[in-house]
Amino acid sequence: MKAAAETAPRPTAPQSAAVSAHETGIEGDRLRDTALYFNRELSQLDFNFRVLAQAQDPNIPLLERLRYLCISCTNLDEFFEIRAGTLRHAQDLGLAAGSDGLAPAAVLARIHDRAADLVAAQYECWNQVLRPALSDAGVRVLHRDAWSDKQTEWLRTYFREEIMPVLSPLGLDPAHPFPKILNKSLNIVVVLKGRDAFGRAGHLAIVRAPRSLPRIIQLPEDVSGGPHDFVFLSAVLSAFVDELFPGMKIEGAYQFRVTRNSELMVDEEEVDNIALALRDELAGRGYLRAVRLEIAEQCPKPIVRTLLENFDLPENAVYRINGPVNLNRVIQVYDLVQRPDLKFPPFQPRVLAGLEDMFEMVSERDVLLHHPFESFAPVLELIKQAAEDPNVLAIKQTLYRTGKDSPIVDHLVQAARNGKDVTVVVELRARFDEEANLGLADRLQDAGVQVVYGVVGYKTHAKMLLIVRREGRKLRRYVHMGTGNYHSGTARVYTDFGLITSDADIGSDVHQIFQQISGLAPAVKLKRLLQSPFTLHAGVLKRIDRETRHAKAGKPARIVAKMNALNEPQVIRALYQASQAGVQIDLIVRGACTLRPGVPGVSDNIRVRSIVGRFLEHHRVYWFANEGVPDLFCSSADWLERNLLRRVETAFPLLDPDLAKRVFDEALANYLADNFSAWELRADGSYDRLRPEGATPHSAQAALLVNICS
């Protein structure tokens, strides 16, 4: 069945990478050609156009479209904080071009151009599409020009009583230099005329909005006339800012926001205590180097220049905004408005039967969980029962992101209090969760849990739980491994697999990995698992090479893999070689993909698609045909350089053929059949949205909701 295509905006031209160890001669040189590779940062940036397309889709419920718009804005914030911030740091250090052939300065220039297109599209979607449609549906986000007299008076009173007492406006003069501006905070630059109480001539002032103030204000129904009427804090500040400067004339008030590099730079080899070093770094994170300035569209050029000079930013780093500079804050409307007719229909995840005795269940068979279509409850119940079971002697677990008030942490604390030997690997360097994880580590240690922070230089990203239980005269290991975090919240909105097993070989492998992380044990040959940074990269290359040899021998050969991102040069070159040999390769890559498909003579047999739907695609699955005896692994690792070479990651096999088939059917074949939520990557770097053409529409996620949840 063929699908019609809608073309998304085109990204920048593709670029390049280096060669794997087994490549030689002219062919290896060809595969190093920069024209065969896209730039990772630009590819990641383009993912947000696909998210924004969901906001523009009239077939999606209106408040869900608003949510997609906010996600695209939040993603862009994080992109500047991390990817652009890191690139600017690389530029400052004079680092050479990456494997794509673009130097950091060139990538930054293209990022700013491409991001400008995205920002323009976001605000057009808000101003021209979503805001009017929401208003028609009875959910009004009122523009300042549309306030009635009654609304204006209520907002003025609200400003005087709730906002003005916590504001500290700062007039700029030699005694009051430009203040430090916190990352992503809302600010108003005010142009003044006249003299203040001390006779000082007014010029410029800065009004900073404390984070304690709500960014969205809901109007009472008796004031507004409707149950769902809102205004932005930025509009209220701009409307009544004159009350902060009595006796002076306001000639202009312009909101602005600066985005700063948020990547913490801790040299783990040079510090004595990574936890203390991170605490020190976190204290200054909000004031690191600026990477972007957003400012009101009508702000005069001299003021913009003043801000750019203060933040040490080039002119192409400024984004003039037709609307609130913190548009992502409108997500609060989604949470505040209880309108089921404007949201996706609710669903109930399938709950596994027999949860009352997890150990008995898992001793008899492996258990596969597919989130969010199946409940996360079995994982929570397994840890809870382990904490209470007198036969359980030890629990070991990795924690990367857990969420606030995690029941898992409660169970681990209780296990320690019940006399179990509990060891938890807390990854302090989980981006944007560093502070939460420091607090988590403190709480666990206070309860008697042995906390380790992983391996210096290698972020622990593997998702593993090991329970050691006495059964008669023997000790038995129970293991949970997953593609996603131990986080009850994300388990409801991310697609992930989890495996619970008592297989002796997998249990032994997981035990060995925990020994490596916590006890400085040597690398050992694992029986079932692939592990970064030791065997996962080589294991993937080995299996790609095996399919290549099968194709060259005239045997059927195929690779299907699903992941969040792909950029590892050796893996990409191995895939190119496999394609040249005739291997049929299907890749489902949600975000950044630096492989260029469809290049004649190089990647004709490679197809790449991205799925953007109701849930965030997060599971990683690798499948290799292996001449009729398929290899299938689920993993915590994308095919990125950092995951395969500079992290502690795992890939685990599905040993039960029925479970392996289920994973293939649900996460691979199902997604390859999607002609509703899929985008196909073309050789020129554009993504075409697939639409059914004379065929029944098929959404992979919708099919899973029907088949698993019903």
XYZ file of C-alpha atoms in Angstrom, residues 1-707:
707
model
C 0.000 0.000 0.000
C 1.342 3.343 -0.946
C 0.978 6.532 1.029
C 0.678 10.064 -0.209
C 3.141 12.539 1.260
C 3.028 16.044 2.695
C 6.434 17.685 2.598
C 7.780 19.300 5.779
C 10.127 22.314 5.582
C 13.515 21.242 4.294
C 16.547 21.176 6.575
C 20.053 22.205 5.700
C 22.123 20.142 3.291
C 23.699 16.899 4.486
C 27.307 16.444 5.642
C 29.832 13.625 6.867
C 31.769 11.154 9.199
C 34.868 8.891 9.801
C 35.611 5.267 8.921
C 35.164 2.005 10.806
C 38.057 -0.330 11.497
C 37.137 -2.884 8.827
C 36.818 -0.360 5.978
C 39.712 -0.161 3.548
C 40.591 1.287 0.177
C 38.491 3.336 -2.207
C 35.173 2.111 -0.833
C 36.110 3.179 2.698
C 37.147 6.593 1.387
C 33.808 6.990 -0.333
C 31.949 6.252 2.867
C 33.837 9.084 4.568
C 32.405 11.580 2.078
C 30.806 14.456 4.001
C 27.899 14.463 1.525
C 26.670 11.191 3.048
C 25.898 12.640 6.476
C 23.468 15.122 7.949
C 24.423 17.358 10.841
C 23.087 16.021 14.121
C 22.104 19.376 15.634
C 20.233 20.509 12.542
C 18.514 17.146 12.292
C 17.460 17.379 15.930
C 16.161 20.897 15.384
C 14.064 19.700 12.464
C 12.313 17.168 14.694
C 10.450 20.108 16.220
C 8.853 20.954 12.892
C 7.299 17.484 12.998
C 6.039 18.136 16.528
C 4.662 21.505 15.432
C 2.840 19.801 12.565
C 0.755 18.017 15.202
C -0.315 21.415 16.537
C -1.349 22.396 13.022
C -3.346 19.205 12.386
C -7.126 19.896 12.548
C -7.807 16.180 13.105
C -6.243 16.336 16.571
C -8.291 17.622 19.565
C -7.769 21.326 20.107
C -6.174 21.319 23.562
C -3.855 18.506 22.458
C -2.760 20.722 19.570
C -1.986 23.407 22.119
C 0.086 20.869 24.056
C 2.087 19.987 20.934
C 2.783 23.661 20.321
C 4.110 24.008 23.871
C 6.216 20.857 23.500
C 7.844 22.275 20.368
C 8.621 25.488 22.288
C 10.017 23.644 25.316
C 12.084 21.402 23.045
C 13.525 24.484 21.367
C 14.447 25.947 24.758
C 16.303 22.781 25.689
C 17.938 22.642 22.275
C 19.452 26.089 22.819
C 20.370 25.335 26.419
C 22.227 22.137 25.530
C 23.020 21.673 21.849
C 23.593 25.323 20.892
C 25.273 26.027 24.223
C 27.699 23.158 23.733
C 28.423 24.279 20.179
C 29.236 27.798 21.311
C 31.593 26.340 23.906
C 33.227 24.273 21.161
C 33.548 27.393 19.019
C 35.240 29.243 21.877
C 37.730 26.400 22.270
C 38.452 26.335 18.544
C 37.436 22.697 18.155
C 37.579 21.202 14.691
C 34.620 20.264 12.546
C 32.674 17.206 13.576
C 32.143 14.088 11.514
C 29.588 15.942 9.386
C 32.257 18.344 8.130
C 30.712 21.508 9.585
C 32.699 23.633 12.030
C 30.844 24.786 15.184
C 30.573 28.378 13.910
C 28.942 27.215 10.679
C 26.505 24.975 12.547
C 25.551 27.826 14.886
C 24.850 30.121 11.944
C 22.582 27.518 10.351
C 20.891 26.821 13.677
C 19.925 30.468 14.090
C 18.520 30.631 10.558
C 16.584 27.396 10.943
C 15.352 28.262 14.441
C 14.068 31.600 13.135
C 11.854 29.678 10.698
C 10.602 27.467 13.504
C 9.838 30.389 15.822
C 7.946 32.189 13.057
C 5.898 29.046 12.417
C 5.182 28.575 16.142
C 3.820 32.095 16.595
C 1.854 31.961 13.382
C 0.270 28.753 14.643
C -0.554 30.432 17.961
C -1.778 33.792 16.643
C -3.530 32.718 13.476
C -4.743 29.200 14.253
C -4.883 27.996 17.844
C -5.753 31.156 19.739
C -8.772 31.955 17.511
C -9.890 28.308 17.487
C -9.665 28.096 21.281
C -11.678 31.284 21.581
C -14.377 29.833 19.332
C -14.430 26.781 21.609
C -14.895 28.903 24.730
C -11.297 28.900 25.927
C -10.042 32.466 25.633
C -6.494 33.685 26.156
C -7.271 37.375 26.031
C -5.045 39.835 24.241
C -4.482 43.116 26.083
C -6.397 45.047 23.419
C -9.449 42.844 24.005
C -9.857 43.451 27.751
C -13.193 44.945 28.752
C -13.328 47.761 31.303
C -14.426 45.300 33.979
C -11.594 42.909 33.153
C -9.070 45.738 33.107
C -10.095 46.972 36.552
C -9.951 43.473 38.031
C -6.510 42.929 36.535
C -5.313 46.318 37.812
C -6.411 45.360 41.325
C -4.779 41.967 40.932
C -1.568 43.679 39.824
C -1.554 46.017 42.833
C -2.380 43.337 45.375
C -0.681 40.185 44.057
C 2.075 41.254 41.671
C 3.449 44.681 42.550
C 4.432 43.786 46.151
C 6.929 41.164 44.920
C 8.468 43.233 42.109
C 11.784 45.060 42.429
C 12.189 47.347 39.400
C 15.751 48.430 38.737
C 16.586 51.725 37.048
C 19.832 51.529 35.089
C 22.462 54.130 35.957
C 26.132 54.123 37.058
C 25.102 53.017 40.556
C 22.787 50.304 39.196
C 24.484 48.404 36.373
C 22.656 45.889 34.248
C 21.465 43.111 36.557
C 22.088 39.417 36.205
C 19.229 37.918 34.236
C 18.236 34.373 35.128
C 17.980 31.763 32.393
C 14.537 31.765 30.714
C 13.076 34.245 33.207
C 10.438 36.769 32.127
C 11.658 40.375 32.101
C 10.389 43.774 30.936
C 12.736 46.479 29.714
C 11.059 49.859 30.286
C 11.894 53.121 28.496
C 11.364 56.049 30.881
C 11.165 59.821 30.554
C 11.202 62.334 33.416
C 12.837 62.441 36.835
C 12.341 60.295 39.912
C 12.081 61.309 43.587
C 15.865 61.888 43.777
C 15.927 64.000 40.651
C 17.533 61.266 38.579
C 16.719 61.362 34.895
C 14.940 58.284 33.697
C 16.280 56.230 30.838
C 15.955 52.455 31.086
C 14.689 50.131 33.801
C 14.412 46.378 34.119
C 11.440 44.674 35.753
C 12.095 41.039 36.562
C 9.140 38.702 37.165
C 9.908 36.411 40.103
C 9.325 32.726 39.466
C 6.801 32.727 42.313
C 4.322 34.549 40.072
C 1.982 32.492 37.865
C 2.701 33.016 34.179
C -0.961 32.445 33.277
C -3.729 34.197 35.246
C -7.287 32.885 35.165
C -10.038 35.482 35.347
C -13.043 34.838 37.606
C -16.134 33.895 35.653
C -18.181 36.741 37.156
C -15.579 39.200 35.884
C -14.908 37.697 32.502
C -18.245 36.176 31.623
C -16.729 32.822 30.704
C -15.411 29.854 32.707
C -12.146 29.565 30.793
C -10.662 33.023 30.299
C -6.952 33.691 30.825
C -4.285 36.340 30.381
C -0.500 36.128 30.272
C 1.427 37.636 33.170
C 3.592 39.404 30.598
C 0.534 41.268 29.302
C -0.436 42.354 32.819
C 3.090 43.576 33.577
C 3.226 45.557 30.347
C -0.219 47.072 30.911
C 0.373 48.351 34.428
C 4.130 48.864 34.545
C 3.550 52.625 34.845
C 2.422 52.093 38.449
C 5.982 51.075 39.320
C 7.348 54.458 38.180
C 5.015 57.185 39.510
C 5.659 60.631 38.124
C 7.532 59.327 35.103
C 6.333 58.763 31.574
C 6.520 55.261 30.086
C 7.606 55.527 26.465
C 7.785 51.798 25.925
C 7.746 48.448 27.744
C 9.128 45.389 26.003
C 9.241 41.860 27.331
C 12.367 39.802 26.804
C 13.872 36.474 27.792
C 17.424 35.192 27.550
C 18.336 31.516 27.164
C 21.630 30.386 28.629
C 23.894 27.382 28.266
C 22.705 24.856 30.855
C 25.207 22.069 30.244
C 27.139 21.574 33.477
C 30.869 21.248 32.912
C 32.298 19.120 35.733
C 35.716 17.579 35.133
C 35.149 14.282 36.903
C 38.836 13.399 36.732
C 39.798 16.541 38.643
C 37.245 16.646 41.461
C 37.386 14.746 44.720
C 33.618 14.534 45.197
C 31.302 14.713 42.203
C 28.234 15.400 44.372
C 29.842 18.468 45.955
C 31.142 19.636 42.585
C 27.679 19.361 41.042
C 26.106 21.284 43.920
C 28.571 24.105 43.267
C 27.876 24.050 39.526
C 24.096 24.013 39.996
C 24.259 27.200 42.042
C 25.447 29.094 38.974
C 23.643 27.202 36.201
C 21.015 29.887 35.694
C 23.680 32.478 34.873
C 25.938 30.661 32.427
C 26.739 32.055 29.004
C 23.828 33.382 26.945
C 22.946 31.693 23.651
C 19.652 33.310 22.603
C 17.659 36.505 23.172
C 13.885 36.651 22.625
C 12.339 40.107 22.670
C 9.083 41.818 21.766
C 8.728 42.414 18.047
C 8.301 46.198 18.341
C 11.316 46.825 20.586
C 13.521 49.646 19.165
C 16.841 48.625 17.641
C 19.019 50.638 20.107
C 17.549 48.709 23.049
C 18.051 45.410 21.271
C 21.690 46.345 20.635
C 22.118 47.221 24.309
C 20.784 43.822 25.344
C 22.893 41.959 22.806
C 26.010 43.746 24.021
C 25.173 42.983 27.624
C 24.634 39.282 26.890
C 27.603 39.077 24.488
C 25.447 37.766 21.668
C 25.706 38.199 17.903
C 22.875 39.850 15.987
C 21.598 36.575 14.574
C 20.958 35.301 18.131
C 18.006 37.669 18.639
C 14.464 36.495 17.921
C 11.747 39.135 17.634
C 8.560 37.697 19.029
C 4.987 38.460 17.995
C 3.403 37.381 21.259
C 4.538 36.269 24.717
C 8.247 35.425 24.866
C 7.424 32.461 27.085
C 4.750 30.927 24.864
C 5.349 27.469 26.309
C 3.731 28.672 29.570
C 0.323 28.489 27.909
C 0.512 24.757 28.671
C -1.088 25.727 32.001
C -4.326 26.308 30.082
C -4.267 22.633 29.067
C -4.056 21.634 32.738
C -6.609 24.164 34.007
C -9.337 23.535 31.448
C -11.307 20.361 32.093
C -12.837 19.855 28.659
C -12.730 16.148 27.684
C -14.168 17.066 24.291
C -10.984 19.022 23.510
C -8.534 16.310 24.592
C -7.601 12.778 23.604
C -10.042 10.183 24.958
C -8.797 8.714 28.244
C -7.495 5.150 28.291
C -6.813 2.562 30.956
C -3.545 0.635 30.661
C -3.926 -3.127 30.833
C -3.013 -4.422 34.285
C -1.216 -7.735 34.480
C -3.124 -10.448 36.342
C -1.542 -12.228 39.297
C 0.304 -9.287 40.825
C -0.229 -10.610 44.347
C 2.854 -12.845 44.021
C 5.324 -11.447 41.512
C 8.055 -13.923 42.393
C 5.869 -16.935 41.709
C 4.745 -15.461 38.398
C 8.233 -14.576 37.183
C 9.720 -17.883 38.360
C 7.376 -19.592 35.914
C 7.750 -17.299 32.890
C 9.275 -14.085 31.644
C 6.983 -11.055 31.782
C 6.996 -8.406 29.066
C 5.469 -4.974 29.695
C 4.701 -2.493 26.926
C 4.149 0.979 28.367
C 1.998 3.048 28.396
C -0.437 0.497 26.993
C 0.310 -1.791 29.932
C 0.497 -0.561 33.484
C 3.769 0.181 35.282
C 2.191 -1.358 38.410
C 3.994 -4.742 38.104
C 7.368 -2.991 38.409
C 6.235 -1.078 41.481
C 4.701 -4.213 42.939
C 7.884 -6.223 42.349
C 9.971 -3.692 44.287
C 7.351 -3.394 47.018
C 7.148 -7.169 47.494
C 10.944 -7.406 47.486
C 11.084 -4.780 50.251
C 8.662 -6.762 52.414
C 9.620 -10.373 51.602
C 11.819 -11.870 54.370
C 13.441 -14.173 51.801
C 14.794 -11.257 49.783
C 18.373 -10.559 50.803
C 19.502 -7.810 48.438
C 18.171 -5.253 45.981
C 20.294 -3.365 43.458
C 18.902 -0.721 41.129
C 19.923 2.062 38.779
C 18.022 5.338 39.028
C 18.330 7.997 36.329
C 15.061 9.943 36.498
C 12.447 8.984 39.075
C 10.071 11.918 39.279
C 8.822 13.703 42.360
C 7.522 11.625 45.302
C 8.509 8.360 43.642
C 6.926 5.227 45.188
C 10.025 3.317 44.065
C 12.189 5.378 46.386
C 9.715 4.782 49.213
C 9.981 1.021 48.669
C 13.791 1.101 48.568
C 13.886 3.084 51.800
C 11.523 0.575 53.411
C 13.664 -2.312 52.149
C 16.731 -0.840 53.813
C 14.805 -0.346 57.050
C 13.691 -3.975 56.838
C 17.311 -5.082 56.858
C 17.808 -5.761 53.149
C 21.140 -4.950 51.543
C 20.094 -2.169 49.164
C 22.477 -0.624 46.645
C 21.309 2.142 44.329
C 23.290 3.658 41.478
C 22.083 7.258 41.308
C 23.175 9.023 38.142
C 23.776 12.564 39.332
C 24.434 13.806 35.803
C 20.934 13.145 34.464
C 20.428 16.427 32.648
C 18.047 18.855 34.407
C 17.480 16.260 37.149
C 20.832 16.811 38.870
C 19.375 18.694 41.810
C 16.542 16.197 42.286
C 18.993 13.298 42.146
C 21.271 14.902 44.734
C 18.283 15.113 47.063
C 17.323 11.547 46.197
C 20.827 10.328 47.040
C 20.742 12.122 50.388
C 17.386 10.578 51.298
C 18.511 7.065 50.377
C 21.764 7.386 52.293
C 19.933 8.655 55.357
C 17.844 5.463 55.250
C 20.912 3.230 55.149
C 20.946 2.552 51.404
C 24.381 2.205 49.837
C 24.455 4.881 47.143
C 27.034 4.997 44.384
C 27.294 7.588 41.655
C 28.332 5.371 38.776
C 31.614 5.415 36.918
C 33.813 8.477 36.453
C 33.593 9.583 32.832
C 30.725 7.198 31.947
C 27.159 8.259 32.640
C 25.102 5.306 33.905
C 22.075 5.208 31.625
C 21.222 1.497 31.890
C 17.825 0.623 33.414
C 18.350 -2.367 35.712
C 16.825 -3.843 38.847
C 18.294 -6.938 40.522
C 16.657 -8.794 43.416
C 18.447 -11.648 45.206
C 16.041 -14.030 46.943
C 16.620 -17.178 48.976
C 14.484 -20.072 47.746
C 15.157 -23.225 49.761
C 18.881 -23.887 49.750
C 19.556 -21.725 46.681
C 19.725 -18.056 45.860
C 17.747 -16.915 42.833
C 18.046 -13.640 40.955
C 15.076 -11.721 39.623
C 15.717 -8.948 37.125
C 13.814 -6.100 35.574
C 15.368 -4.350 32.588
C 13.813 -1.591 30.551
C 14.192 0.841 27.709
C 12.880 3.709 29.862
C 13.355 5.224 33.291
C 11.943 4.086 36.614
C 9.430 6.902 36.489
C 5.716 6.279 36.985
C 4.829 9.530 35.203
C 6.726 8.969 31.982
C 5.494 5.360 31.929
C 2.074 6.859 31.128
C 3.239 8.975 28.184
C 6.405 7.307 26.789
C 6.436 4.110 24.765
C 8.834 1.677 26.439
C 9.417 -2.012 27.008
C 10.228 -3.675 30.304
C 11.259 -7.290 30.855
C 10.964 -9.099 34.192
C 12.835 -12.410 34.233
C 14.449 -14.954 36.487
C 16.730 -16.296 33.747
C 19.968 -17.336 35.435
C 22.274 -16.039 32.690
C 20.644 -12.608 32.535
C 20.676 -12.447 36.326
C 24.386 -13.275 36.362
C 25.118 -10.640 33.720
C 23.235 -7.917 35.586
C 25.036 -8.887 38.805
C 28.389 -8.544 37.020
C 27.489 -5.094 35.716
C 26.497 -3.895 39.175
C 29.821 -5.239 40.449
C 31.624 -3.201 37.780
C 29.751 -0.022 38.655
C 30.006 -0.208 42.418
C 33.028 -2.405 43.108
C 35.688 -1.577 40.483
C 35.378 -5.104 39.079
C 37.116 -5.935 35.770
C 35.228 -6.268 32.515
C 34.012 -9.825 32.046
C 32.419 -11.660 29.169
C 28.672 -11.508 29.610
C 26.498 -14.447 28.653
C 23.395 -12.725 27.314
C 23.622 -8.954 27.501
C 25.452 -6.445 25.370
C 26.987 -3.629 27.387
C 28.403 -0.204 26.667
C 31.167 0.812 26.623
C 32.528 -2.739 26.126
C 30.446 -4.974 23.849
C 27.331 -3.123 22.669
C 29.004 -1.102 19.928
C 30.992 -4.086 18.694
C 27.944 -6.325 19.020
C 25.839 -4.076 16.808
C 28.612 -3.840 14.198
C 29.080 -7.627 14.286
C 25.405 -8.259 13.607
C 25.230 -5.700 10.809
C 28.307 -7.327 9.265
C 26.665 -10.764 9.556
C 23.636 -9.533 7.583
C 26.036 -8.060 5.019
C 27.774 -11.426 4.576
C 24.427 -13.181 4.239
C 23.343 -10.782 1.495
C 26.620 -11.221 -0.369
C 26.081 -14.988 -0.215
C 22.663 -14.583 -1.807
C 20.733 -15.274 1.380
C 17.820 -13.167 2.659
C 19.125 -10.399 4.900
C 17.281 -7.701 6.799
C 17.752 -5.232 9.662
C 14.972 -3.380 11.469
C 15.822 -1.030 14.320
C 13.914 1.545 16.339
C 15.534 4.277 18.427
C 15.412 7.933 19.395
C 18.492 9.088 17.497
C 21.297 7.832 15.252
C 24.685 9.428 14.611
C 27.462 6.913 15.380
C 29.753 7.013 12.310
C 30.963 3.403 12.350
C 27.436 2.065 12.664
C 26.277 4.305 9.825
C 29.111 3.169 7.559
C 28.368 -0.451 8.406
C 24.736 0.157 7.445
C 25.859 1.754 4.178
C 27.993 -1.303 3.423
C 25.080 -3.589 4.268
C 22.838 -1.607 1.928
C 25.420 -1.888 -0.836
C 25.414 -5.652 -0.330
C 21.633 -5.760 -0.689
C 20.489 -5.911 2.935
C 17.003 -4.444 3.357
C 17.184 -1.950 6.237
C 14.298 -0.186 7.944
C 15.100 2.365 10.645
C 12.494 4.025 12.863
C 14.297 7.052 14.307
C 12.208 9.527 16.255
C 14.618 12.488 16.349
C 18.064 13.228 14.967
C 19.338 10.985 12.199
C 22.635 11.766 10.486
C 22.424 8.817 8.066
C 21.366 9.841 4.584
C 19.010 7.270 3.024
C 18.293 6.711 -0.632
C 21.721 7.626 -2.030
C 22.229 5.624 -5.255
C 24.898 2.991 -4.829
C 25.259 3.665 -1.108
C 21.975 3.628 0.786
C 19.339 2.665 -1.789
C 18.160 -0.153 0.482
C 17.819 1.975 3.639
C 14.526 3.547 4.635
C 14.218 5.918 7.607
C 10.975 7.017 9.204
C 9.994 9.049 12.259
C 6.771 8.554 14.218
C 5.188 11.483 16.051
C 1.967 10.678 17.854
C 0.048 10.904 21.096
C 2.871 9.284 23.088
C 6.589 10.027 22.949
C 8.321 7.227 21.069
C 11.072 6.040 23.401
C 11.737 2.318 23.116
C 14.881 1.056 21.428
C 14.647 -2.282 19.625
C 17.238 -3.898 17.336
C 16.275 -6.832 15.079
C 18.567 -8.800 12.780
C 17.156 -11.515 10.484
C 20.111 -13.875 11.063
C 19.144 -16.327 8.339
C 15.788 -17.243 9.855
C 16.898 -17.287 13.510
C 16.379 -13.618 14.404
C 18.380 -11.714 16.995
C 16.201 -9.228 18.880
C 17.380 -6.877 21.608
C 15.657 -4.162 23.596
C 17.972 -1.494 24.920
C 18.458 1.681 26.890
C 20.850 2.906 24.180
C 20.335 4.862 20.993
C 22.866 4.434 18.211
C 24.671 7.608 19.255
C 28.376 7.986 19.909
C 27.773 8.872 23.551
C 25.486 5.886 24.194
C 27.603 3.275 22.478
C 31.028 4.511 23.558
C 30.808 6.830 26.578
C 27.989 5.518 28.757
C 27.052 2.471 30.780
C 24.193 1.007 28.731
C 22.670 -2.410 28.217
C 20.868 -4.289 25.476
C 18.934 -7.368 26.547
C 17.587 -10.221 24.419
C 14.057 -11.563 24.486
C 14.734 -15.266 25.010
C 11.106 -16.362 24.917
C 10.222 -16.655 21.191
C 6.633 -15.586 21.817
C 7.754 -12.417 23.608
C 10.338 -11.688 20.912
C 7.648 -12.029 18.258
C 5.375 -9.758 20.251
C 8.070 -7.065 20.427
C 8.699 -7.356 16.689
C 5.005 -7.214 15.858
C 4.137 -4.341 18.215
C 7.215 -2.101 17.961
C 8.601 -2.814 14.500
C 6.125 -4.305 12.019
C 3.297 -2.226 13.475
C 5.288 1.002 13.134
C 6.482 0.179 9.628
C 2.829 -0.175 8.632
C 1.959 3.271 10.024
C 0.683 5.537 7.252
C -0.932 8.082 9.549
C 1.693 9.359 12.026
C 4.844 8.552 10.074
C 7.316 10.881 8.383
C 9.792 9.498 5.851
C 13.299 10.923 5.556
C 14.322 11.679 1.968
C 17.801 11.799 0.492
C 17.722 15.611 0.367
C 17.071 15.830 4.110
C 13.371 16.686 3.967
C 10.725 14.695 5.804
C 7.507 13.756 4.006
C 4.454 13.025 6.110
C 2.833 9.830 4.917
C -0.906 9.757 4.356
C -3.021 6.789 3.223
C -3.792 6.808 -0.473
C -6.634 4.452 -1.197
C -5.750 2.451 1.907
C -7.086 2.136 5.412
C -5.355 4.609 7.748
C -3.107 2.862 10.243
C -1.717 4.560 13.342
C 0.686 2.314 15.245
C -0.105 3.901 18.594
C -3.859 3.833 18.008
C -3.640 0.152 17.095
C -1.813 -0.609 20.338
C -4.436 1.285 22.333
C -7.151 -0.843 20.743
C -5.343 -4.179 20.880
